[in-house]
Short mmCIF file of C-alpha atoms in Angstrom, two decimals:
data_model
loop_
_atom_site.label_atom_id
_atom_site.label_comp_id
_atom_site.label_asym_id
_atom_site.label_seq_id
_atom_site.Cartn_x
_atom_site.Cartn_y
_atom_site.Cartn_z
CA UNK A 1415 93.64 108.65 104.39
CA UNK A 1416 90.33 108.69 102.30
CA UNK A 1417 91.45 108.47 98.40
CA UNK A 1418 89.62 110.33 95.69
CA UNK A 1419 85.72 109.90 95.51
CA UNK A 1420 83.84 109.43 92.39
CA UNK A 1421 80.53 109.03 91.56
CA UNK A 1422 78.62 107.39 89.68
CA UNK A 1423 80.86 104.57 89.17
CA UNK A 1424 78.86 103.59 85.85
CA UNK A 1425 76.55 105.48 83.03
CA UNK A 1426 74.56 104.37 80.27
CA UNK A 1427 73.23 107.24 78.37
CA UNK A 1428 71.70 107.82 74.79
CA UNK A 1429 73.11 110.05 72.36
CA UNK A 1430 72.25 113.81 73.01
CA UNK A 1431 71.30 113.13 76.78
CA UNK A 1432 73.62 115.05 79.57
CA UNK A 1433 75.43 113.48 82.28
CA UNK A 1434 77.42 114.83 85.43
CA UNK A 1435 80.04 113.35 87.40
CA UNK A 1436 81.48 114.56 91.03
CA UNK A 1437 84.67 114.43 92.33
CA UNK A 1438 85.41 114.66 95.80
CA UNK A 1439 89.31 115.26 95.46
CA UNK A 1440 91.87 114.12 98.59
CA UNK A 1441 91.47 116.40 101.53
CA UNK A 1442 94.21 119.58 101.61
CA UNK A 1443 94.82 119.10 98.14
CA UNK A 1444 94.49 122.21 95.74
CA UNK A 1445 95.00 120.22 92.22
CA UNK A 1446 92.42 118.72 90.60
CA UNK A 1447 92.19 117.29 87.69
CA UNK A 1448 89.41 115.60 84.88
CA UNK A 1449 90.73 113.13 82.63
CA UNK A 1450 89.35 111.47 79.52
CA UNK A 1451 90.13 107.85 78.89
CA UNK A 1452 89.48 105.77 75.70
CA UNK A 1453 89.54 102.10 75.72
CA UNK A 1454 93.42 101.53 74.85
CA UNK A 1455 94.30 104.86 75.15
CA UNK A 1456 96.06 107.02 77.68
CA UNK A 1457 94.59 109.61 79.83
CA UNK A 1458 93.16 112.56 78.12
CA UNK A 1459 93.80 115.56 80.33
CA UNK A 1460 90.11 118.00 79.77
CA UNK A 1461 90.91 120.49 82.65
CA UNK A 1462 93.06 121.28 85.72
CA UNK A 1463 92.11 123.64 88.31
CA UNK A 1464 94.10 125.21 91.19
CA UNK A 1465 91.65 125.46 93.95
CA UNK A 1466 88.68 127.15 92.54
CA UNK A 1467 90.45 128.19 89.62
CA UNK A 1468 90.67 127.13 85.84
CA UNK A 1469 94.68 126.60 84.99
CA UNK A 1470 94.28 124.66 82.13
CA UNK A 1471 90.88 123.61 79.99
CA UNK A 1472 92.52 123.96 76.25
CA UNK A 1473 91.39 120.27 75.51
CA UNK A 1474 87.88 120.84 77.04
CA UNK A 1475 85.33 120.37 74.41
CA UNK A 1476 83.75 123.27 75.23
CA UNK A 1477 80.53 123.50 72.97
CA UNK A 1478 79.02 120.61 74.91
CA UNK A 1479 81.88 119.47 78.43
CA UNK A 1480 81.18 122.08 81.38
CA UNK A 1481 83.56 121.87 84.40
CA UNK A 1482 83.13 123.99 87.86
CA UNK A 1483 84.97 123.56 91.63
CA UNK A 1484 83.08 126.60 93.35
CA UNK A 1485 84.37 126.10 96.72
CA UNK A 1486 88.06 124.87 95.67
CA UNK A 1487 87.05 121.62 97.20
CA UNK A 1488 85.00 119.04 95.17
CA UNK A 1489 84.01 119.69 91.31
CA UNK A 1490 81.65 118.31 89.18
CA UNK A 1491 82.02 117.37 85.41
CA UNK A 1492 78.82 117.83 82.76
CA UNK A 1493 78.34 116.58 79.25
CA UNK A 1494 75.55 117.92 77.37
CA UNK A 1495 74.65 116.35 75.00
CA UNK A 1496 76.43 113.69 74.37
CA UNK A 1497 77.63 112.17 71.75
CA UNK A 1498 78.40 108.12 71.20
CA UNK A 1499 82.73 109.33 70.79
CA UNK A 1500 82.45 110.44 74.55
CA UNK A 1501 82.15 106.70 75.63
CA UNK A 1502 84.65 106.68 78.10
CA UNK A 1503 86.24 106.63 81.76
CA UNK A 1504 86.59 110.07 82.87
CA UNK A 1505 89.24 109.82 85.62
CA UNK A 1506 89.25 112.33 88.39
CA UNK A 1507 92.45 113.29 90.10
CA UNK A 1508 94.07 115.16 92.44
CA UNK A 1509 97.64 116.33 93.86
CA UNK A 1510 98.91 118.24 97.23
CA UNK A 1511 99.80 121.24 94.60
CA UNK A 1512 101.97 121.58 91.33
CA UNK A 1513 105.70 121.05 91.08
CA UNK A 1514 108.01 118.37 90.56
CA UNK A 1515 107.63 116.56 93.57
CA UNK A 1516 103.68 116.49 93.95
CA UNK A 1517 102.77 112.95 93.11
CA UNK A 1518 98.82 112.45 91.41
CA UNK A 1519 96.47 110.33 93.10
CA UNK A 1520 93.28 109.19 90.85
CA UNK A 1521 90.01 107.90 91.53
CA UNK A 1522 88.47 104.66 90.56
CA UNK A 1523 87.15 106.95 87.77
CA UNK A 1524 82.92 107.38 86.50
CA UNK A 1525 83.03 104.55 82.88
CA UNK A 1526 80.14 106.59 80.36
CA UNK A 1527 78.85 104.32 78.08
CA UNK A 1528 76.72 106.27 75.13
CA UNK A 1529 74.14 104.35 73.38
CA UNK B 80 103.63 119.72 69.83
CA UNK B 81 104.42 118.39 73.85
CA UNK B 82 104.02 114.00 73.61
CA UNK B 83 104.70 111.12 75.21
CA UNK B 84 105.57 107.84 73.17
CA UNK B 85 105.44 104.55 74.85
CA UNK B 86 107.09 101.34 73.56
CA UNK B 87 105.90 98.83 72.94
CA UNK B 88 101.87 98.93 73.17
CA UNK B 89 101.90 95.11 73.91
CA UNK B 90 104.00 92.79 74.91
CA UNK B 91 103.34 89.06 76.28
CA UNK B 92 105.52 87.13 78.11
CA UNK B 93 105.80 84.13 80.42
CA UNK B 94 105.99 84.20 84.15
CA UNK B 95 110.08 84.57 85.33
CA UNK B 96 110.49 87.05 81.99
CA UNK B 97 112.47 89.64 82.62
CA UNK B 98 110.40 93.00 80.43
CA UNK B 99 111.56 96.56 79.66
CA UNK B 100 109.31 98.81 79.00
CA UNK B 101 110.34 102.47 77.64
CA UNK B 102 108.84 105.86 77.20
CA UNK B 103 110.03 109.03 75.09
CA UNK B 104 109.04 112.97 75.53
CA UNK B 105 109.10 115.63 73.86
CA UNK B 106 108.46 118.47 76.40
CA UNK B 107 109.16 122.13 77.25
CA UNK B 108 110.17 123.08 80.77
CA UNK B 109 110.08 119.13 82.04
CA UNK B 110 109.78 119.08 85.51
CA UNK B 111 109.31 115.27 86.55
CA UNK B 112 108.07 111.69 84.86
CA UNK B 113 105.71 109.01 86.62
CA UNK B 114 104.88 105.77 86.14
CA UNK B 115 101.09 104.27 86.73
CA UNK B 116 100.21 100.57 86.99
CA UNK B 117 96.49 100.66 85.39
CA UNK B 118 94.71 97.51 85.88
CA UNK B 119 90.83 97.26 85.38
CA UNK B 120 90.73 100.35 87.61
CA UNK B 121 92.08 104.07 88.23
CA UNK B 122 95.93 104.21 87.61
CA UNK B 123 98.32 103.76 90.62
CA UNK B 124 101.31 105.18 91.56
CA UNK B 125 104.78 103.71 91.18
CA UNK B 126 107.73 105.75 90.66
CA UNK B 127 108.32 109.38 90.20
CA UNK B 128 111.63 110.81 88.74
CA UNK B 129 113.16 113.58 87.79
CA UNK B 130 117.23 113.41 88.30
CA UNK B 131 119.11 111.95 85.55
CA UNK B 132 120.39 108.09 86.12
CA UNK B 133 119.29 107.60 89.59
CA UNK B 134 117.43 104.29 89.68
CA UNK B 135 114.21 103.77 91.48
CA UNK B 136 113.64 100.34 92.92
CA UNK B 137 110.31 98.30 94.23
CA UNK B 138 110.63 94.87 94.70
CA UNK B 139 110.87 93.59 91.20
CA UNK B 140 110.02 97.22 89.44
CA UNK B 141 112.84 99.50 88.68
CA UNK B 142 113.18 102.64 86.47
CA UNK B 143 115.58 105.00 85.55
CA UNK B 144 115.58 108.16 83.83
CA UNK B 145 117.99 109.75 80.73
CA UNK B 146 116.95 113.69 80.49
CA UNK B 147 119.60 114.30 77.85
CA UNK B 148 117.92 111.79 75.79
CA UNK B 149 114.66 112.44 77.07
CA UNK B 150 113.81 108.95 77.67
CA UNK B 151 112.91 106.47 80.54
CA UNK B 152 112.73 102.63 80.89
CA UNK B 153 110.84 100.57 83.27
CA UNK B 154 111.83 97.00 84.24
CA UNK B 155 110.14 94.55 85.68
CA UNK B 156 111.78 90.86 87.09
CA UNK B 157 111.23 87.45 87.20
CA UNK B 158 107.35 88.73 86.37
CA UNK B 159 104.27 87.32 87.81
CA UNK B 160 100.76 86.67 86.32
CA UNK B 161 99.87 89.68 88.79
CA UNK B 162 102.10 91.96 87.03
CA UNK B 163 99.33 92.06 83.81
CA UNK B 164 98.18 95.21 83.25
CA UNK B 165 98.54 98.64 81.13
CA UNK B 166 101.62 100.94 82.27
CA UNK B 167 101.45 104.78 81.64
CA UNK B 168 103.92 106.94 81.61
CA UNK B 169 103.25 110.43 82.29
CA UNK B 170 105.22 113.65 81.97
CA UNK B 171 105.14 116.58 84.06
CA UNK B 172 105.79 119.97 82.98
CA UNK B 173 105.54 123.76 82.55
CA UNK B 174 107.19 127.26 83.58
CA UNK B 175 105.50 128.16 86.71
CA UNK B 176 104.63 126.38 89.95
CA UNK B 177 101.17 126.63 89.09
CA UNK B 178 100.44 126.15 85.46
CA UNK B 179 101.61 122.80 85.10
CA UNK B 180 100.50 120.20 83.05
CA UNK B 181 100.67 116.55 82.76
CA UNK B 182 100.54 114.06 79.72
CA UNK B 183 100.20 110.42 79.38
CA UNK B 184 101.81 108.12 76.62
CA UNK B 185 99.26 105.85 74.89
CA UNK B 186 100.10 102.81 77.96
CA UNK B 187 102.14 99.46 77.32
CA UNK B 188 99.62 96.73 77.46
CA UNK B 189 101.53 93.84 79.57
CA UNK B 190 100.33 90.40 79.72
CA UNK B 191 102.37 87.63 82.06
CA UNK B 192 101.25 84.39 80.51
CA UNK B 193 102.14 81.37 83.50
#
């Protein structure tokens, strides 16, 4: 079974530049999720959607992070414009559905470095 | 405010330790708690619970959860250099089957020194 597909693996950007990142989520599954992590920090959940639906974006910085899964399938994640805080690894993720027995599977995840 | 609280954020030991590792929550409607194994990569599944004091076993890994107390523990063997890496602890929650959420604790950093 094919796991979750990110890409671009790596990103060096300057300062007010924009970026995107795609997910390509496990096949059948209706969660996805974007994640923000900080060196030596845990994950930072930004949004969850529920096929091509917004459940949850209440930690989405929304003046300058855009999210969007049209089809319910694959989503992609934009910054614009950056700033040199959003250095990160933006983990994408994904789950059968929501409930207490639907396990998370994440990607290798897309590391931003801004310069 | 919903959290998760890992102890400790680092711990080094030497190869044949025996470690515990432990996370706290403070949640509303908890419906389940993971543990990830995050080396330099995405985080990987290894446990999932949600029933009070049934143990989970792996091999070496083994983890238990306490919902009256709101806390779980993870322990790990006779450890092995391979066993370095960050562990997160995540909680699952919410009051519907389809506005869930999940947070992560802050990660234990784990280093297995041979």
């Amino acid at each position: 079974e094919a796991g979750v597909a990110q890409s671009p693996r790596y990103k060096i950007i300057e300062k007010r530049q924009s970026v995107a990142f795609w997910c390509n989520p496990i096949s059948g599954h209706a969660t996805l999720y974007w994640y923000q992590q900080i060196l030596g920090q845990g994950p930072k959940l930004l949004i969850q959607f529920q096929n091509n639906g917004v459940v949850d974006d209440s930690q989405l910085p929304k003046d300058r992070f855009s999210a969007e899964r049209l089809k319910g399938v694959d989503s992609t994640l934009k910054i614009q414009p950056a700033k040199l805080e959003d250095s990160a690894v933006y983990l994408c993720a994904s789950s059968p559905g929501w409930g207490a027995g639907n396990t998370i599977y994440f990607g290798e995840g897309s590391w931003l470095t801004v310069v | 405010e919903d959290k998760v609280v890992q102890s400790p954020l680092s711990l080094v030991v030497h190869e044949g330790d025996t470690v515990t590792l432990n996370c706290s929550y403070e949640v509303t409607n908890f419906r389940s708690l993971l543990w990830y194994k995050q080396e330099k990569k995405a985080p990987t599944f290894l446990f999932m619970l949600t029933s009070s004091g049934i143990e989970k076993k792996s091999g070496r890994l083994s983890s238990i959860l306490d919902k009256k107390e709101l806390f779980s523990i993870l322990n790990i063997t006779a450890t092995q250099t391979g066993d370095s890496a960050v562990y997160l602890c995540a909680v699952s929650f919410g009051v519907s089957s389809n506005t869930g959420k999940l947070i992560f604790g802050q990660g234990t950093t784990l280093q297995v020194k041979p």
